[in-house]
């Protein structure tokens, strides 16, 4: 997950129990007037903006269940609504503390929207969020894929060295070989995409079920592990395809 | 809350606008012109800005600064290719360009501040109130240093810059307010020195920027330069003079090249006429010639458009509207190329010169808490990262991320007892550090502990202005740690401090110049009026008296050329005193005349 930094995710990792319905505000007391704040973004007494909880995850922030197929319209609408609440533009006449809170909340909101909007980032985020239970998620590609990619990279390197010498039959043969390989990888990419979609559906169904404690958790962990594997393989394949596209056209 | 104005600080022209219940308005100067040419002239009597400075450009090019925006937030290396086109000398100090004028040097923010002050004064005169707060626009593709330099310029000019806003997004605000546009829009902004493309989604009063791209060194100036090069060649062939060796002539050629370019937007052909000391150069130019000359430059704007679309995850056909902004979009060639790319007719109902300033005024009104239904969600144009092992940049915040945004990074030590880590912050899209923009460096202090034990978290925050803020926190103690970030191409706080103080001194000089100009204008008016009166009164006063008046008038004529406004004023008073009798006599005569010309019945009635 390139966009949301590691540390940010760490901050939000330990609250595996947070559900979408839980109230997102950290403090039960207003930082300014010390009166009780119950889940609103603004203090009921002094109307000052409240900082978002450190324990808040993106799903909860956007009031979404932890599903992988989400209502994108609703996501956008919530984003716009919350932006109207938190954006620094609406705090430029306020005091420094309120400005700082608005800035922090907005930055969090923007990161959340960016992460949840993209299905892949959404899945990666969810996996990390749930990862408390799945410590042994592997992030190296499986041996066969690894081999294949290594070999391809060597061929690609040869091609790159030959290319500046101008057209030749060797170069042409290599180009055709690389293009074949690319098509093969692209097919594989499409398969991964499809199986990922299936896993997403499975996950969402599982979330919909009434929790059967032990069996459900087992199933959940397996799913998370599977998704993680596909996701990381997908990254390798995608990068390789991009490299091939760039070099051989 | 005092009024906040919106300022378009352009490469070529600058404008100031404000908003009231009726909407945003651009503030005109005394002559009714809304554009202030972004030109500063340093005369013996002080500073002149705008149109008077443009006239000064031909007389004294080495002391007239134009297109200073090209130098904002840059080092000498960044602009070395275009240096030959500027008549003034530049050097670099602490990563910041300095402009040499006579025995003084100025940083680009100082020169921009002079333009800002002129706009501030304009607004104050027009609105009859003090102005101390502003929203200033910058090209969307400006990096952190360029934005910071713009903010510094505001400070030096005595303005609190409440927001730095992107020019194309500002334009979208003006349009969105106008016709309640909804959907996906592309804003294509080609001005004098910069090119921007922004893709936005407009929905329910939210202006969400999806992607932006551009070229901060591509604009009308570059088109002019193409024509200048050809003209200089042609003049050397036909007249045997090397114009390039004479800065004054060069400026004359440059200004004519621009005029020819502008005329060719409306006409199919036009005559270039340049008065040179060696004779008059004349040559017919056609629009076709011009288009051939600049075709590749205009086409260079298309790749950024494609990149922006790609980053926004859109195809051209999904764009609902294409809006043109900036003076250079008046060229038919630009219209054609944009239409070809997007497959639909672009439009520009709002004056492309004014729309950015209008939008800045709208944003000012939002910040002032008056406009509540509009909200702009902008992005950072360039990826932000830090240098890692092997001279590679590791990106922390990707380009086109909605701002404000932040990224945290944990730092530790590799050697026992190590007490500091050097951090180099970069901006750009390339792999290697050397191909990206160096923004700043700082040294993170760490407690002397075994390797890997210290843990300091650094937070890189890009605020809603697109400006970076760095903070650090020791994870073990939970305590905040101060970081002294040293900008690679920016003024330090201390330097800005000094420049603010200096600018007060300029302000005193400015007032002096203004007083001289005003007194001189008055003297001119009095000389003309008195000469007329002398003609009319020839037979009414004594020859001696007339002679006395002429003598004192001549003295005023001499004094007014000096730069002491008190002397001029004193002479004016003297003229008034000396002509007192003449005025009376003329008055009586006029009255008598009036009566004589009337019938008795008129007078009695
Ligand atoms: N009718 C026109 N045809 C072609 N170029 C024009 C025309 N009018 C203005 N320009 C060019 O537009 C540029 C200035 O545009 P402007 O938007 O004011 O720039 P900036 O925002 O950089 O100050 C100049 O290069 C000027 O020559
Ligand atoms: Mg402009």
Tab-separated table of N, CA, C and O in Angstrom, chain A residues 36-80:
chain	number	residue	atom	x	y	z
A	36	UNK	N	-19.285	17.154	27.814
A	36	UNK	CA	-19.301	15.816	27.229
A	36	UNK	C	-19.635	15.871	25.746
A	36	UNK	O	-20.536	16.586	25.327
A	37	UNK	N	-18.858	15.131	24.976
A	37	UNK	CA	-19.131	15.070	23.543
A	37	UNK	C	-19.529	13.648	23.223
A	37	UNK	O	-18.784	12.725	23.503
A	38	UNK	N	-20.685	13.476	22.641
A	38	UNK	CA	-21.125	12.105	22.387
A	38	UNK	C	-21.190	11.832	20.900
A	38	UNK	O	-22.236	11.903	20.276
A	39	UNK	N	-20.025	11.547	20.351
A	39	UNK	CA	-20.007	11.055	18.986
A	39	UNK	C	-20.181	12.093	17.895
A	39	UNK	O	-20.124	11.768	16.733
A	40	UNK	N	-20.371	13.348	18.230
A	40	UNK	CA	-20.484	14.330	17.166
A	40	UNK	C	-19.097	14.846	16.797
A	40	UNK	O	-18.141	14.674	17.529
A	41	UNK	N	-19.048	15.513	15.651
A	41	UNK	CA	-17.781	16.082	15.204
A	41	UNK	C	-17.535	17.427	15.863
A	41	UNK	O	-16.427	17.890	15.974
A	42	UNK	N	-18.636	18.055	16.248
A	42	UNK	CA	-18.521	19.370	16.872
A	42	UNK	C	-19.078	19.259	18.288
A	42	UNK	O	-20.042	18.535	18.525
A	43	UNK	N	-18.479	19.983	19.202
A	43	UNK	CA	-18.946	19.973	20.586
A	43	UNK	C	-20.332	20.613	20.655
A	43	UNK	O	-20.570	21.675	20.083
A	44	UNK	N	-21.242	19.951	21.371
A	44	UNK	CA	-22.591	20.466	21.488
A	44	UNK	C	-22.651	21.779	22.249
A	44	UNK	O	-23.550	22.598	22.047
A	45	UNK	N	-21.690	21.998	23.119
A	45	UNK	CA	-21.685	23.212	23.948
A	45	UNK	C	-21.047	24.402	23.224
A	45	UNK	O	-21.674	25.412	23.004
A	46	UNK	N	-19.747	24.216	22.869
A	46	UNK	CA	-19.001	25.372	22.349
A	46	UNK	C	-18.822	25.311	20.831
A	46	UNK	O	-18.177	26.175	20.244
A	47	UNK	N	-19.386	24.300	20.197
A	47	UNK	CA	-19.363	24.123	18.744
A	47	UNK	C	-17.959	24.047	18.162
A	47	UNK	O	-17.759	24.307	16.979
A	48	UNK	N	-16.954	23.711	18.977
A	48	UNK	CA	-15.599	23.569	18.432
A	48	UNK	C	-15.454	22.178	17.810
A	48	UNK	O	-16.020	21.205	18.302
A	49	UNK	N	-14.660	22.130	16.729
A	49	UNK	CA	-14.437	20.857	16.060
A	49	UNK	C	-13.592	19.951	16.962
A	49	UNK	O	-12.707	20.418	17.671
A	50	UNK	N	-13.912	18.648	16.941
A	50	UNK	CA	-13.210	17.688	17.794
A	50	UNK	C	-12.261	16.832	16.956
A	50	UNK	O	-12.573	16.488	15.817
A	51	UNK	N	-11.087	16.477	17.515
A	51	UNK	CA	-10.171	15.637	16.734
A	51	UNK	C	-10.727	14.231	16.583
A	51	UNK	O	-11.332	13.699	17.508
A	52	UNK	N	-10.504	13.653	15.411
A	52	UNK	CA	-10.928	12.270	15.179
A	52	UNK	C	-10.103	11.353	16.059
A	52	UNK	O	-8.934	11.611	16.327
A	53	UNK	N	-10.714	10.275	16.466
A	53	UNK	CA	-10.045	9.331	17.359
A	53	UNK	C	-8.850	8.678	16.687
A	53	UNK	O	-8.872	8.367	15.501
A	54	UNK	N	-7.812	8.451	17.463
A	54	UNK	CA	-6.640	7.723	16.972
A	54	UNK	C	-7.012	6.299	16.595
A	54	UNK	O	-6.335	5.653	15.813
A	55	UNK	N	-8.080	5.779	17.223
A	55	UNK	CA	-8.469	4.381	16.996
A	55	UNK	C	-9.391	4.221	15.800
A	55	UNK	O	-9.807	3.115	15.481
A	56	UNK	N	-9.719	5.347	15.184
A	56	UNK	CA	-10.693	5.279	14.103
A	56	UNK	C	-10.087	4.658	12.851
A	56	UNK	O	-8.996	5.030	12.436
A	57	UNK	N	-10.804	3.696	12.256
A	57	UNK	CA	-10.318	3.198	10.967
A	57	UNK	C	-11.139	3.818	9.849
A	57	UNK	O	-12.175	4.430	10.087
A	58	UNK	N	-10.641	3.665	8.623
A	58	UNK	CA	-11.288	4.326	7.490
A	58	UNK	C	-12.738	3.877	7.290
A	58	UNK	O	-13.599	4.671	6.960
A	59	UNK	N	-12.968	2.572	7.467
A	59	UNK	CA	-14.336	2.084	7.268
A	59	UNK	C	-15.282	2.767	8.252
A	59	UNK	O	-16.340	3.257	7.881
A	60	UNK	N	-14.864	2.810	9.510
A	60	UNK	CA	-15.715	3.419	10.533
A	60	UNK	C	-15.891	4.905	10.249
A	60	UNK	O	-16.985	5.451	10.399
A	61	UNK	N	-14.819	5.550	9.824
A	61	UNK	CA	-14.885	6.977	9.543
A	61	UNK	C	-15.944	7.264	8.487
A	61	UNK	O	-16.680	8.230	8.576
A	62	UNK	N	-15.999	6.406	7.483
A	62	UNK	CA	-16.970	6.610	6.406
A	62	UNK	C	-18.288	5.881	6.673
A	62	UNK	O	-19.115	5.737	5.794
A	63	UNK	N	-18.426	5.377	7.888
A	63	UNK	CA	-19.637	4.666	8.294
A	63	UNK	C	-19.998	3.556	7.324
A	63	UNK	O	-21.132	3.421	6.885
A	64	UNK	N	-18.978	2.777	6.999
A	64	UNK	CA	-19.184	1.654	6.089
A	64	UNK	C	-18.850	0.362	6.817
A	64	UNK	O	-17.927	0.337	7.631
A	65	UNK	N	-19.579	-0.714	6.511
A	65	UNK	CA	-19.187	-2.020	7.063
A	65	UNK	C	-17.892	-2.465	6.400
A	65	UNK	O	-17.556	-1.991	5.315
A	66	UNK	N	-17.172	-3.374	7.037
A	66	UNK	CA	-15.889	-3.811	6.464
A	66	UNK	C	-16.105	-4.800	5.337
A	66	UNK	O	-15.805	-5.983	5.450
A	67	UNK	N	-16.621	-4.295	4.240
A	67	UNK	CA	-16.861	-5.136	3.077
A	67	UNK	C	-15.946	-4.699	1.943
A	67	UNK	O	-15.412	-3.585	1.957
A	68	UNK	N	-15.789	-5.580	0.964
A	68	UNK	CA	-14.885	-5.256	-0.142
A	68	UNK	C	-15.604	-4.746	-1.377
A	68	UNK	O	-15.001	-4.180	-2.267
A	69	UNK	N	-16.908	-4.970	-1.432
A	69	UNK	CA	-17.694	-4.297	-2.463
A	69	UNK	C	-18.525	-3.260	-1.738
A	69	UNK	O	-19.404	-3.605	-0.950
A	70	UNK	N	-18.216	-1.995	-1.988
A	70	UNK	CA	-18.931	-0.971	-1.236
A	70	UNK	C	-19.712	-0.079	-2.179
A	70	UNK	O	-19.494	-0.087	-3.388
A	71	UNK	N	-20.610	0.671	-1.615
A	71	UNK	CA	-21.411	1.590	-2.398
A	71	UNK	C	-20.573	2.851	-2.648
A	71	UNK	O	-20.401	3.679	-1.764
A	72	UNK	N	-20.046	2.954	-3.866
A	72	UNK	CA	-19.109	4.051	-4.141
A	72	UNK	C	-19.786	5.416	-4.128
A	72	UNK	O	-19.167	6.423	-3.786
A	73	UNK	N	-21.051	5.412	-4.514
A	73	UNK	CA	-21.818	6.662	-4.455
A	73	UNK	C	-21.881	7.169	-3.019
A	73	UNK	O	-21.668	8.342	-2.736
A	74	UNK	N	-22.181	6.230	-2.132
A	74	UNK	CA	-22.312	6.618	-0.730
A	74	UNK	C	-20.965	7.074	-0.176
A	74	UNK	O	-20.891	8.022	0.593
A	75	UNK	N	-19.915	6.373	-0.606
A	75	UNK	CA	-18.575	6.737	-0.152
A	75	UNK	C	-18.282	8.189	-0.532
A	75	UNK	O	-17.844	8.987	0.292
A	76	UNK	N	-18.564	8.508	-1.787
A	76	UNK	CA	-18.295	9.864	-2.251
A	76	UNK	C	-19.140	10.886	-1.504
A	76	UNK	O	-18.657	11.935	-1.085
A	77	UNK	N	-20.398	10.544	-1.314
A	77	UNK	CA	-21.298	11.480	-0.634
A	77	UNK	C	-20.828	11.746	0.790
A	77	UNK	O	-20.793	12.887	1.242
A	78	UNK	N	-20.438	10.680	1.494
A	78	UNK	CA	-19.936	10.853	2.861
A	78	UNK	C	-18.659	11.686	2.852
A	78	UNK	O	-18.462	12.541	3.703
A	79	UNK	N	-17.817	11.414	1.850
A	79	UNK	CA	-16.569	12.177	1.747
A	79	UNK	C	-16.859	13.667	1.596
A	79	UNK	O	-16.268	14.509	2.279
A	80	UNK	N	-17.780	13.982	0.714
A	80	UNK	CA	-18.126	15.386	0.507
A	80	UNK	C	-18.710	15.996	1.777
A	80	UNK	O	-18.363	17.110	2.169
